[in-house]
Coordinates of C-alpha atoms in Angstrom, one line a residue:
X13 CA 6.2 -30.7 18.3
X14 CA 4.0 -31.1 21.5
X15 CA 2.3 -33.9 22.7
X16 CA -1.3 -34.5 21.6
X17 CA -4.0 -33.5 24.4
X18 CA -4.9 -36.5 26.2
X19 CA -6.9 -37.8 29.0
X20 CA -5.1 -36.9 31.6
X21 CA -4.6 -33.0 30.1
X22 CA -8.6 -32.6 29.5
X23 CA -9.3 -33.6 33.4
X24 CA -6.6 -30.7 34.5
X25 CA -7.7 -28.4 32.3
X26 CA -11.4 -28.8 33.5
X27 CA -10.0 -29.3 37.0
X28 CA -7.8 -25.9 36.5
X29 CA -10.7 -23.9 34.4
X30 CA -7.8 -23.7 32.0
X31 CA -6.4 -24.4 28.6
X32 CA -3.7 -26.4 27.7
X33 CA -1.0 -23.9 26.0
X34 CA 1.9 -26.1 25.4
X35 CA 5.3 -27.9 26.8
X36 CA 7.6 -25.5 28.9
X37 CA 11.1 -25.9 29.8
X38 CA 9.8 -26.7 33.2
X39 CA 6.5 -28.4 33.7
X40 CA 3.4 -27.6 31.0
X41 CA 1.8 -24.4 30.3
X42 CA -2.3 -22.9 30.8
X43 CA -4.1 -20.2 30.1
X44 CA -7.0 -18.4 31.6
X45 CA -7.0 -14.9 29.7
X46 CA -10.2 -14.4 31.2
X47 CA -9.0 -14.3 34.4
X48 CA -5.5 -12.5 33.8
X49 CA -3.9 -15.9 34.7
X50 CA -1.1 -18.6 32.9
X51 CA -0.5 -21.7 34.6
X52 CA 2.7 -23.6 34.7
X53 CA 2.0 -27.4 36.2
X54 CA 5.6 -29.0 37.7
X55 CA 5.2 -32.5 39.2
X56 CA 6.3 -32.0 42.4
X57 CA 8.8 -34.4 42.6
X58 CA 10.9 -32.6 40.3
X59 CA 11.2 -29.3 42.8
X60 CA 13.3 -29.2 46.2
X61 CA 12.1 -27.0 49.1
X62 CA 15.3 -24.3 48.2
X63 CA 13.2 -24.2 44.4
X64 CA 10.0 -23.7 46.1
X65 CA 11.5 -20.9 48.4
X66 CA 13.0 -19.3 45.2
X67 CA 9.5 -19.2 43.5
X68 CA 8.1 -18.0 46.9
X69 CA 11.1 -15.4 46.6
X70 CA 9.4 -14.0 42.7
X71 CA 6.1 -12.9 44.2
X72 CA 7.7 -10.4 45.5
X73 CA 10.5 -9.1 43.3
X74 CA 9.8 -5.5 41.7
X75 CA 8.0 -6.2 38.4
X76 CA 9.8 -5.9 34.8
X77 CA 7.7 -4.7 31.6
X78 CA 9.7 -7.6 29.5
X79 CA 8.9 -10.3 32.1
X80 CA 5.3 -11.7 33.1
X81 CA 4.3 -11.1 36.9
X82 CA 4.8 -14.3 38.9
X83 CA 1.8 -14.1 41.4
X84 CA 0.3 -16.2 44.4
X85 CA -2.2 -19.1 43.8
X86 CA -4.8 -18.4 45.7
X87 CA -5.9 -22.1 45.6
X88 CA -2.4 -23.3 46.8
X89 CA 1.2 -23.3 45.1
X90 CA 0.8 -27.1 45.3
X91 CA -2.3 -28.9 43.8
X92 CA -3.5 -32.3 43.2
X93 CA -4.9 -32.2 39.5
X94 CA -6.2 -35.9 38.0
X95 CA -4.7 -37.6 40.6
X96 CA -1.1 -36.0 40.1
X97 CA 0.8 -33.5 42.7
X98 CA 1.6 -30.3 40.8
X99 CA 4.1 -27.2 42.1
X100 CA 2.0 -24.2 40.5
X101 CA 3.1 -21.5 39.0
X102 CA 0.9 -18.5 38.4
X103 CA 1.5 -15.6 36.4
X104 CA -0.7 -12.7 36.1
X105 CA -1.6 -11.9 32.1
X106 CA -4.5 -11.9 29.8
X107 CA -2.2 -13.1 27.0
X108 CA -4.2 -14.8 25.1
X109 CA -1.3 -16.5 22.8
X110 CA 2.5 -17.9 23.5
X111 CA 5.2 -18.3 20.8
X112 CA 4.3 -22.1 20.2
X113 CA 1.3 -20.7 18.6
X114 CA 2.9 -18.2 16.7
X115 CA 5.5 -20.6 15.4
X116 CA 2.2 -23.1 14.4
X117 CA 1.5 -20.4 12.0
X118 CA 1.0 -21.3 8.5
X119 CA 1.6 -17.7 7.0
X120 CA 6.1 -17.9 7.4
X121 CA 6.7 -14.5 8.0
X122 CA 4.3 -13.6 10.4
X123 CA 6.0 -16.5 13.0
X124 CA 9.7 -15.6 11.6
X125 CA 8.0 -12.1 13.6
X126 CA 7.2 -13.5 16.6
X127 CA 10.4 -15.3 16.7
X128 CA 12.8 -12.3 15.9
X129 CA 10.7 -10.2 18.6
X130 CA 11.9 -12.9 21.2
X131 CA 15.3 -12.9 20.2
X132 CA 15.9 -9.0 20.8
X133 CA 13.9 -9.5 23.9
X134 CA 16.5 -12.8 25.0
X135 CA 19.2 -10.8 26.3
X136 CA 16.7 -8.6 28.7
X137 CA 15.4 -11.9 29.7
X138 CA 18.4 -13.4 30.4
X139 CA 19.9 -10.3 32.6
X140 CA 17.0 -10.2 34.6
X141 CA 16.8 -14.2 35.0
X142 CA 20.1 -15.6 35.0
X143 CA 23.2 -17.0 32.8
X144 CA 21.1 -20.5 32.5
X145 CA 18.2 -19.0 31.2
X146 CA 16.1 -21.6 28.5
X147 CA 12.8 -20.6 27.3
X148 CA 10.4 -23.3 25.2
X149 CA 8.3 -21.3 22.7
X150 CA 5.0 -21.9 25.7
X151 CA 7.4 -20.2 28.1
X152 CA 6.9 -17.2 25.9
X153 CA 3.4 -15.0 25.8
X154 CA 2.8 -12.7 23.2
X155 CA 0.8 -9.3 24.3
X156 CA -0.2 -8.3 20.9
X157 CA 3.3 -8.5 18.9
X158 CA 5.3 -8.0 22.1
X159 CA 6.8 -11.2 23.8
X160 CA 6.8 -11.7 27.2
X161 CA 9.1 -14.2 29.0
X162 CA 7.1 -16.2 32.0
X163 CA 9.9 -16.3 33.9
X164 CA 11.6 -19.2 36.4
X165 CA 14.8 -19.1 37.9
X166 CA 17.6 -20.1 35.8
X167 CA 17.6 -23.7 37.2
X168 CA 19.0 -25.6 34.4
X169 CA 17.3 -28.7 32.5
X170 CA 14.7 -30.7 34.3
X171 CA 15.4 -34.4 35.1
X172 CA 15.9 -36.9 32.1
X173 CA 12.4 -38.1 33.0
X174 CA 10.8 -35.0 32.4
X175 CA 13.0 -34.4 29.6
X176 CA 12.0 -37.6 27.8
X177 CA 8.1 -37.5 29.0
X178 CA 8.0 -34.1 25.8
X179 CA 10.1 -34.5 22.8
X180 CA 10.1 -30.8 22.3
X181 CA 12.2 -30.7 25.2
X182 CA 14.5 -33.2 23.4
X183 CA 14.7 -30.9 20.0
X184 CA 15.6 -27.9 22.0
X185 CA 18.3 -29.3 23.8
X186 CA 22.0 -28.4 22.5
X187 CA 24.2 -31.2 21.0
X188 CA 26.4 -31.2 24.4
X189 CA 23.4 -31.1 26.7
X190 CA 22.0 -34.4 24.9
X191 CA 25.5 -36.0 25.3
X192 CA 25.6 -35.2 28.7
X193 CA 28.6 -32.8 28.8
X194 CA 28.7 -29.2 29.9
X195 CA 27.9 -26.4 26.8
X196 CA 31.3 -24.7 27.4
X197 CA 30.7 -21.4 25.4
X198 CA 27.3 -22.3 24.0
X199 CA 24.6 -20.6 25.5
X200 CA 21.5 -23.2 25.8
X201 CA 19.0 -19.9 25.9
X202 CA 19.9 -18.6 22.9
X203 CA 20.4 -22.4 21.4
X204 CA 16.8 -22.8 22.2
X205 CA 15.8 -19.5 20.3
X206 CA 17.7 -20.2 17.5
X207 CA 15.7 -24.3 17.4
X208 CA 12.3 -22.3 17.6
X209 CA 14.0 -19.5 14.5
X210 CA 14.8 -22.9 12.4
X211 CA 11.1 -24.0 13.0
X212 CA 10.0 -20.9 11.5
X213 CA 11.6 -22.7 8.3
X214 CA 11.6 -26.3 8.8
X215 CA 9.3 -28.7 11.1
X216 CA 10.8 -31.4 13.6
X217 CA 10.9 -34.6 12.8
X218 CA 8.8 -36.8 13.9
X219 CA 11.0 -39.4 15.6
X220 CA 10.5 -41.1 18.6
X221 CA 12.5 -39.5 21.9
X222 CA 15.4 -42.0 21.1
X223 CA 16.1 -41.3 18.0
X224 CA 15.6 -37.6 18.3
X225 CA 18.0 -37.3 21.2
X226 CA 20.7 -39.3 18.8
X227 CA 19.5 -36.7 15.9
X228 CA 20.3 -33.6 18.6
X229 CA 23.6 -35.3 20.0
X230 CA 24.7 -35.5 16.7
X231 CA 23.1 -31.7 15.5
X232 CA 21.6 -32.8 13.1
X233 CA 17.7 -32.1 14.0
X234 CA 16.9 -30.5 10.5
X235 CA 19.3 -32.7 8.4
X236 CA 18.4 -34.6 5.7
X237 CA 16.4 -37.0 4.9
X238 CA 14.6 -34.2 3.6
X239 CA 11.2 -33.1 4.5
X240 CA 8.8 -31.0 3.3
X241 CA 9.7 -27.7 4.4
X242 CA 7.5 -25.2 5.7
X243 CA 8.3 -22.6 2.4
X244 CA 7.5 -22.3 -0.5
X245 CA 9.6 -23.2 -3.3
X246 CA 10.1 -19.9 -4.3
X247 CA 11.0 -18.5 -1.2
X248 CA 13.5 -20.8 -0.1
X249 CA 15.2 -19.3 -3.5
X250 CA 15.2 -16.2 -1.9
X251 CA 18.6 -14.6 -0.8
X252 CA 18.3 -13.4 2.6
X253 CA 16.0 -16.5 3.4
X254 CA 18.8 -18.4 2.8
X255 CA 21.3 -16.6 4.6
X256 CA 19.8 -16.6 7.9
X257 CA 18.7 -20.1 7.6
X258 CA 22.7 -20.8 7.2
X259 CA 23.2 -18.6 10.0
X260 CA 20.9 -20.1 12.4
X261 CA 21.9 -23.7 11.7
X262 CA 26.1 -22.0 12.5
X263 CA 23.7 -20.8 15.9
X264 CA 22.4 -24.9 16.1
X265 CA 25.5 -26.6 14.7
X266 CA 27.7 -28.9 16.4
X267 CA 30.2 -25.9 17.6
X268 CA 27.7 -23.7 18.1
X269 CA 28.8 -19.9 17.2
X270 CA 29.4 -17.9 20.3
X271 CA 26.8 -15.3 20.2
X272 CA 27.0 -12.1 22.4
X273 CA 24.2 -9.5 22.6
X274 CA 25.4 -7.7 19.4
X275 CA 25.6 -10.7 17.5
X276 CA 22.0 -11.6 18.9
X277 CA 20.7 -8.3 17.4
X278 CA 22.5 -8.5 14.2
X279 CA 21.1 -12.4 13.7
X280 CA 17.6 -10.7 14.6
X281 CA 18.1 -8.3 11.8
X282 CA 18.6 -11.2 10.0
X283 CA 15.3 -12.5 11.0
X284 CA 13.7 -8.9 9.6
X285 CA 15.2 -9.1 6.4
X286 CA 14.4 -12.4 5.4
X287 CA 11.1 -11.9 6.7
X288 CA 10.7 -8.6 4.7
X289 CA 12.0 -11.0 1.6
X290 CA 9.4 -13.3 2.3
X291 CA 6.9 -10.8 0.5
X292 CA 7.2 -11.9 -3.2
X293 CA 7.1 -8.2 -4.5
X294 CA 10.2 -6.9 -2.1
X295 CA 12.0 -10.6 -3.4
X296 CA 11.3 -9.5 -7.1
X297 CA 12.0 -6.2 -7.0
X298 CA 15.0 -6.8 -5.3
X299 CA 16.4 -8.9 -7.6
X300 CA 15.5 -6.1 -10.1
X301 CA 17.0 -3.6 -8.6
X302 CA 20.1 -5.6 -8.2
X303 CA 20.3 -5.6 -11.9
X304 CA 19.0 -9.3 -12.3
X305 CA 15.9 -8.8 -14.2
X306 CA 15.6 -11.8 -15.6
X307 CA 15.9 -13.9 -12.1
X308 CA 13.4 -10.9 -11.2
X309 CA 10.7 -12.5 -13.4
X310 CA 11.3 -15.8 -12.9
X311 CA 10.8 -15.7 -9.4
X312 CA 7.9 -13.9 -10.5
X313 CA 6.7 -16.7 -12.4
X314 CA 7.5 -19.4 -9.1
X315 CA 6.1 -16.9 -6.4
X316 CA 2.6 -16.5 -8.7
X317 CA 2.2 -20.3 -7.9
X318 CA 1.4 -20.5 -4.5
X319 CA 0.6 -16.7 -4.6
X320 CA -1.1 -15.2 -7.5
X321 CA -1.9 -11.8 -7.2
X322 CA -2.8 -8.8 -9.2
X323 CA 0.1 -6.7 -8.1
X324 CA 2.8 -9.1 -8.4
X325 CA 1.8 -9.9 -12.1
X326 CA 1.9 -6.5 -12.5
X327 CA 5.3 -5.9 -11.6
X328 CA 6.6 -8.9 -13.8
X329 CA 4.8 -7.6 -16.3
X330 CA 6.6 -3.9 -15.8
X331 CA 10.0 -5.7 -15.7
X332 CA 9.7 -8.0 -18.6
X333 CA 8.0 -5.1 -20.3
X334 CA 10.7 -2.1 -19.6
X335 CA 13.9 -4.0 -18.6
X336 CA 13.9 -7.2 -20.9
X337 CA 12.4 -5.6 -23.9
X338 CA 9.7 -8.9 -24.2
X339 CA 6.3 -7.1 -25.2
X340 CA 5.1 -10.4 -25.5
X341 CA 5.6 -11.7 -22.1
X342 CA 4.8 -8.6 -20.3
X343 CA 1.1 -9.0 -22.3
X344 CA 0.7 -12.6 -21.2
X345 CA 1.2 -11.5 -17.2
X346 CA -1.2 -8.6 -18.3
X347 CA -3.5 -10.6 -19.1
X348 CA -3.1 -13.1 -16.5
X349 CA -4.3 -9.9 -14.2
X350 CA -7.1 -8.6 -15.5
X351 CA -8.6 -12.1 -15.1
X352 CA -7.4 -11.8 -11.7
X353 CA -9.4 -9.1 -11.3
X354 CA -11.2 -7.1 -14.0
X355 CA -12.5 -4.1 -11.9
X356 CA -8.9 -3.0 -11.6
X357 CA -7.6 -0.7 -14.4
X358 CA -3.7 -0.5 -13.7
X359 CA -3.4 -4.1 -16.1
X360 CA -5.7 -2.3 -18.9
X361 CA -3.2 1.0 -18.8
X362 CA 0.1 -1.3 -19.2
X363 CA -2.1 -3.2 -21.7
X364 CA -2.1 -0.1 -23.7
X365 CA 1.6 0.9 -23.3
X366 CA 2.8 -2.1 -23.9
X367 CA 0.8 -2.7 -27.3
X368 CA 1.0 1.1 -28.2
X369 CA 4.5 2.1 -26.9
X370 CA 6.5 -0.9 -27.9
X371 CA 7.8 -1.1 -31.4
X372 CA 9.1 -4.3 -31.4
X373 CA 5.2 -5.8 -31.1
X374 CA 4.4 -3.9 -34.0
X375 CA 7.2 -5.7 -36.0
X376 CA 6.6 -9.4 -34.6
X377 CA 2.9 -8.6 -36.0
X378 CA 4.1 -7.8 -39.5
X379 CA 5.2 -11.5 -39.4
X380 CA 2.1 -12.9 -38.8
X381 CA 1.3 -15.1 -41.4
X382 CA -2.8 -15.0 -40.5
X383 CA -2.7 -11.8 -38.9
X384 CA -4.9 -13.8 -35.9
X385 CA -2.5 -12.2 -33.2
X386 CA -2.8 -8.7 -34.5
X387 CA -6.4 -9.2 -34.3
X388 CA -6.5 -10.2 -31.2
X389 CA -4.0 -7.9 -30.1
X390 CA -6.1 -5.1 -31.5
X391 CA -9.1 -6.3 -29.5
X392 CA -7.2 -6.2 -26.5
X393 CA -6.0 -3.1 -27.1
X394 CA -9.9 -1.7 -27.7
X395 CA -11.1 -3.6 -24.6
X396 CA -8.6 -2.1 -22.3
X397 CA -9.0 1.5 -23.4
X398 CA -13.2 1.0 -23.3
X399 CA -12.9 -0.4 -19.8
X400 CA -10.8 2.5 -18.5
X401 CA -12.7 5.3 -16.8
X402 CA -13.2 8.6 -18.7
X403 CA -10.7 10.2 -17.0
X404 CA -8.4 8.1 -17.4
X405 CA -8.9 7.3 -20.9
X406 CA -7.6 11.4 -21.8
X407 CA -4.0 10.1 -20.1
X408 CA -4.2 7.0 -22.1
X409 CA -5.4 8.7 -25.4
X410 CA -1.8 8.7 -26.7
X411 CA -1.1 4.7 -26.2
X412 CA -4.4 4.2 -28.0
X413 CA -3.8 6.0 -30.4
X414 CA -0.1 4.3 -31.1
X415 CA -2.0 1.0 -31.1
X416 CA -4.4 2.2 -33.8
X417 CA -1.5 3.6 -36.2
X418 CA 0.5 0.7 -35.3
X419 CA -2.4 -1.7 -36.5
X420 CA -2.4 0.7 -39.6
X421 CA -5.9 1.8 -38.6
X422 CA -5.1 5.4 -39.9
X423 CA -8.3 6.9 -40.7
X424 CA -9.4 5.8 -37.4
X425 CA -6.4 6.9 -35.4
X426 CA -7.2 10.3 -36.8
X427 CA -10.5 10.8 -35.4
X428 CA -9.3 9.2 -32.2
X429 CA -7.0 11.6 -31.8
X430 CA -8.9 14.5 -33.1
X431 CA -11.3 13.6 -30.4
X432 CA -9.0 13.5 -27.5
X433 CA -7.2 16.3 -28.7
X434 CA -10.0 18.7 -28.4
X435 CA -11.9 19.5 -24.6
X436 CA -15.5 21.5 -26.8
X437 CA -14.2 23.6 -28.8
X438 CA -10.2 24.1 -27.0
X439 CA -7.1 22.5 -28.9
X440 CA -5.0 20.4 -26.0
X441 CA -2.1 21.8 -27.8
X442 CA 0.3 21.0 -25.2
X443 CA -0.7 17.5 -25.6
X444 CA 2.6 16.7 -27.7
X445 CA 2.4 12.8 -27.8
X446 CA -1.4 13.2 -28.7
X447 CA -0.7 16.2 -31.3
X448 CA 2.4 14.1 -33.2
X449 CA 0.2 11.1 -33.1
X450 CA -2.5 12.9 -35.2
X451 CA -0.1 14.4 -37.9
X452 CA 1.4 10.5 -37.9
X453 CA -2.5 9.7 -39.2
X454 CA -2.2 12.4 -41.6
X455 CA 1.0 11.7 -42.9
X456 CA -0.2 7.9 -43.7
X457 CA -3.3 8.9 -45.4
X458 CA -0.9 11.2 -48.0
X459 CA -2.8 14.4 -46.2
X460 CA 0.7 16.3 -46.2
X461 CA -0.5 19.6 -46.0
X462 CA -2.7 18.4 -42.7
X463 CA 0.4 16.7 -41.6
X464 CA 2.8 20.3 -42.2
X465 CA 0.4 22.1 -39.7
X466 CA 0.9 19.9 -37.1
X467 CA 4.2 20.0 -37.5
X468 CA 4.3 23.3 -36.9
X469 CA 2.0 23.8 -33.9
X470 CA 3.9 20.9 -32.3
X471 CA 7.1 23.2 -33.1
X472 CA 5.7 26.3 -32.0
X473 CA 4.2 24.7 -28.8
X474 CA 7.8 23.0 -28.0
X475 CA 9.4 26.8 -28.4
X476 CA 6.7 28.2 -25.9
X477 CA 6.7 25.2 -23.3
X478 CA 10.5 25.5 -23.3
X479 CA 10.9 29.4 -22.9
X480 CA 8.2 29.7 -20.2
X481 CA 9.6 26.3 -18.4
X482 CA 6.0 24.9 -18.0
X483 CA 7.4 20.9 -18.9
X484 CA 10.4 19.0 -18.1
X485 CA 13.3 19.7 -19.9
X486 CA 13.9 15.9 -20.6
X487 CA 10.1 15.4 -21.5
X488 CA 10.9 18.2 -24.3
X489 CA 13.7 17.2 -25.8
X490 CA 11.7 13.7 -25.6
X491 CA 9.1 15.2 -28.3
X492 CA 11.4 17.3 -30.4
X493 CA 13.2 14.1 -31.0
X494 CA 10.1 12.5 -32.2
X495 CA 9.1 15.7 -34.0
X496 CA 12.7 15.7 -36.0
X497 CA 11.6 12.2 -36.9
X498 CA 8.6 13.2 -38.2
X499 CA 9.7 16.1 -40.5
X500 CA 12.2 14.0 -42.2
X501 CA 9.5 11.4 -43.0
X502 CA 7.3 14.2 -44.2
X503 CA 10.1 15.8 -45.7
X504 CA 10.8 12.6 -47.7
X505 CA 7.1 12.3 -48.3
X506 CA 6.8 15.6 -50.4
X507 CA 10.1 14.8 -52.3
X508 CA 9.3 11.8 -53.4
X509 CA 5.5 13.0 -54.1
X510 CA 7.5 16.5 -56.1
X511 CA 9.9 13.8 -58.1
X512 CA 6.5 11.6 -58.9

């Protein structure tokens, strides 16, 4: 929250040949990047001469790499600007940004960034400044992703006046400081960081500086009456979002948790994991990997409405697909991507696994009273494989091929996979899936003989592959299960042809 740019602030800033940046904990903030320089404009009523000699004393201390270079004003440390006395500040940087900026942010985890960076950077600060370090988001530049304190000494809160003249200053107060009573073990620095965290995730209310004093008195700044938050539905869902939010209002509560520099850094940890978590595929696959598929997908399903994208709708589609055993859903998500984009072809290969790999399709389709989903199904199946490129049509010549005998499309399944089986005039032997796929075409067309050869080069090809070690043990024992399979049914074939 920062006061709207007035009158009074356009006639500095041309006065200055700066632009307004934002409320500080003392005075308001400028910046000319262009000339190296931030501002910071105190009425001068509100600084003693001992204050002016201590900011007289930070020209000259020995420069930090964490703090911003206080420097002389050339035009004068004291200035009148539309018709106001101001103590000025200068600091020497080309920021170009502070913290309020970054917290203005509409993308969450990029400001949840900027704010975490702070905190690991708060206890350097307050070291170098003092025990009554407080720092308003303006008070902090960012040089690139690297925050930068502009530094003051650690004189404690401004007068009520000044406090009232900003709300901002009135949000970032702690509950004691509002009340008028000392913060005992609460440190108002890190209080004020942990305000500007809790922005990240929820905006201030828009009261007027009564009622918002009251509000902070009380800690209750982001209590309801709820508000629109500032995430999305599905990410305020999200575990470690919701942890750290808990944590940081413990930070802003009325006690206050007493928070030394380890406890800082493990808060700020915090910060990075929720922020991680605030990327809808590390949320959902998460919650996969945590043996909740289920929750996986339908946080999938939430997260696609303010995001859709191709990869996340492919990863639902994987996890319904492979870990819920629902072809049907995983095909809906499919489909939802290649409209998404149709130049990709990761959505038209799980396409054809799904349809060609998934028994359980297959027997939904025998139900079909019209048979209008298996001929849909079998379109989609034809349009994915035709809008793969050649390449990768050869790796996907086995799911094809399951589709067509699935669909009971035999005599085409067996030129398919004659085809694919055969680079000119060589015989991709080693091409197990493809080879039992073919004698399945044979074996449904009553071809038995055709079907008994195949069975044996498959057989013979499994005893070579496993003597000479040239495929994965598992990926063997993979086929000869499917090849067992197979003889029986051809097996059972001949009998019952022999007894007929």
């Amino acid at each position: 929250m920062t006061t709207a740019v007035g009158e009074r602030t356009r006639a500095i800033e041309d006065e200055l040949g700066a632009e307004y940046a934002g409320t500080g904990w003392w005075g308001s903030l400028y910046r000319a990047p262009r000339r190296r320089r931030w501002y910071r404009l105190i009425p001068v009523e509100e600084v003693s001469g001992e204050q002016r000699a201590e900011l007289l004393a930070w020209q000259t201390r020995p420069r930090r790499p964490d703090l911003v270079p206080v420097v002389r004003e050339e035009r004068g440390e004291q200035r009148q600007l539309a018709d106001r006395w101001f103590q000025i500040v200068s600091y020497e940087t080309d920021a170009g940004r502070s913290l309020s900026d970054a917290v203005a942010e509409p993308e969450p985890a990029h400001r949840v960034a900027s704010v975490t960076a702070a905190l690991r950077a708060f206890p350097g600060w307050r070291a170098a400044v003092g025990a009554g370090l407080v720092a308003l988001p303006a008070d902090i530049v960012l040089a690139g992703r690297r925050p930068l304190l502009l530094p003051l000494p650690a004189w404690g809160s401004p007068s009520l006046t000044e406090v009232f003249a900003e709300p901002e200053r009135i949000a970032h107060l702690t509950p004691q400081g509002a009340r008028g009573l000392p913060a005992e073990d609460r440190d108002p620095g890190l209080h004020s960081l942990g305000v500007a965290a809790l922005r990240c995730f929820e905006p201030l209310p828009d009261d007027g500086p009564e009622r918002l004093l009251q509000r902070v008195a009380c800690a209750d700044l982001f209590a309801p009456p709820r508000r629109e938050g500032r995430l999305a539905s599905w990410m305020r869902r999200v575990e470690p979002v919701q942890a750290v939010r808990d944590e940081l209002r413990e930070l802003t509560g009325p006690r206050g948790a007493v928070f030394g520099d380890e406890e800082v850094q493990r808060l700020a940890d915090a910060l990075d994991r929720a922020r991680h978590a605030m990327d809808p595929l590390t949320a959902v696959r998460a919650l996969r990997d945590a043996g909740e598929p289920r929750r996986a997908v339908a946080l999938a399903h939430a997260a696609l409405v303010d995001r859709p994208g191709y990869p996340l709708l492919l990863l639902a589609a994987e996890i319904a697909h492979r870990d819920l055993g629902e072809p049907l859903e995983a095909l809906s998500l499919l489909e939802r991507a290649v409209q998404t984009d149709p130049e990709r072809t990761e959505a038209y290969a799980a396409q054809l696994s799904v349809i060609g790999g998934w028994a359980a399709v297959r027997v939904r389709l025998a139900g079909a009273t019209d048979g209008s989903y298996a001929r849909r199904l079998q379109a989609t199946a034809r349009a994915a494989f035709g809008r793969l490129p050649h390449e990768q049509r050869r790796e996907h010549a086995h799911e094809m091929a399951s589709c067509l005998l699935g669909q009971g499309e035999l005599a085409e399944a067996n030129a398919f996979a004659h085809q694919w089986l055969h680079d000119g005039t060589t015989l991709m032997w080693w091409r197990f899936d493809l080879m039992l796929d073919y004698g399945e075409s044979f074996l449904g067309l009553g071809h038995l003989d055709a079907a008994a050869q195949i069975s044996e080069q498959v057989r013979a090809g499994l005893r070579r592959v496993r003597e000479t070690g040239g495929m994965d043990r598992g990926e063997v024992h993979e086929h000869g299960m499917r090849l067992a399979d197979f003889d029986l049914r051809l097996h059972e074939a001949r009998h019952g042809k022999a007894r007929a």
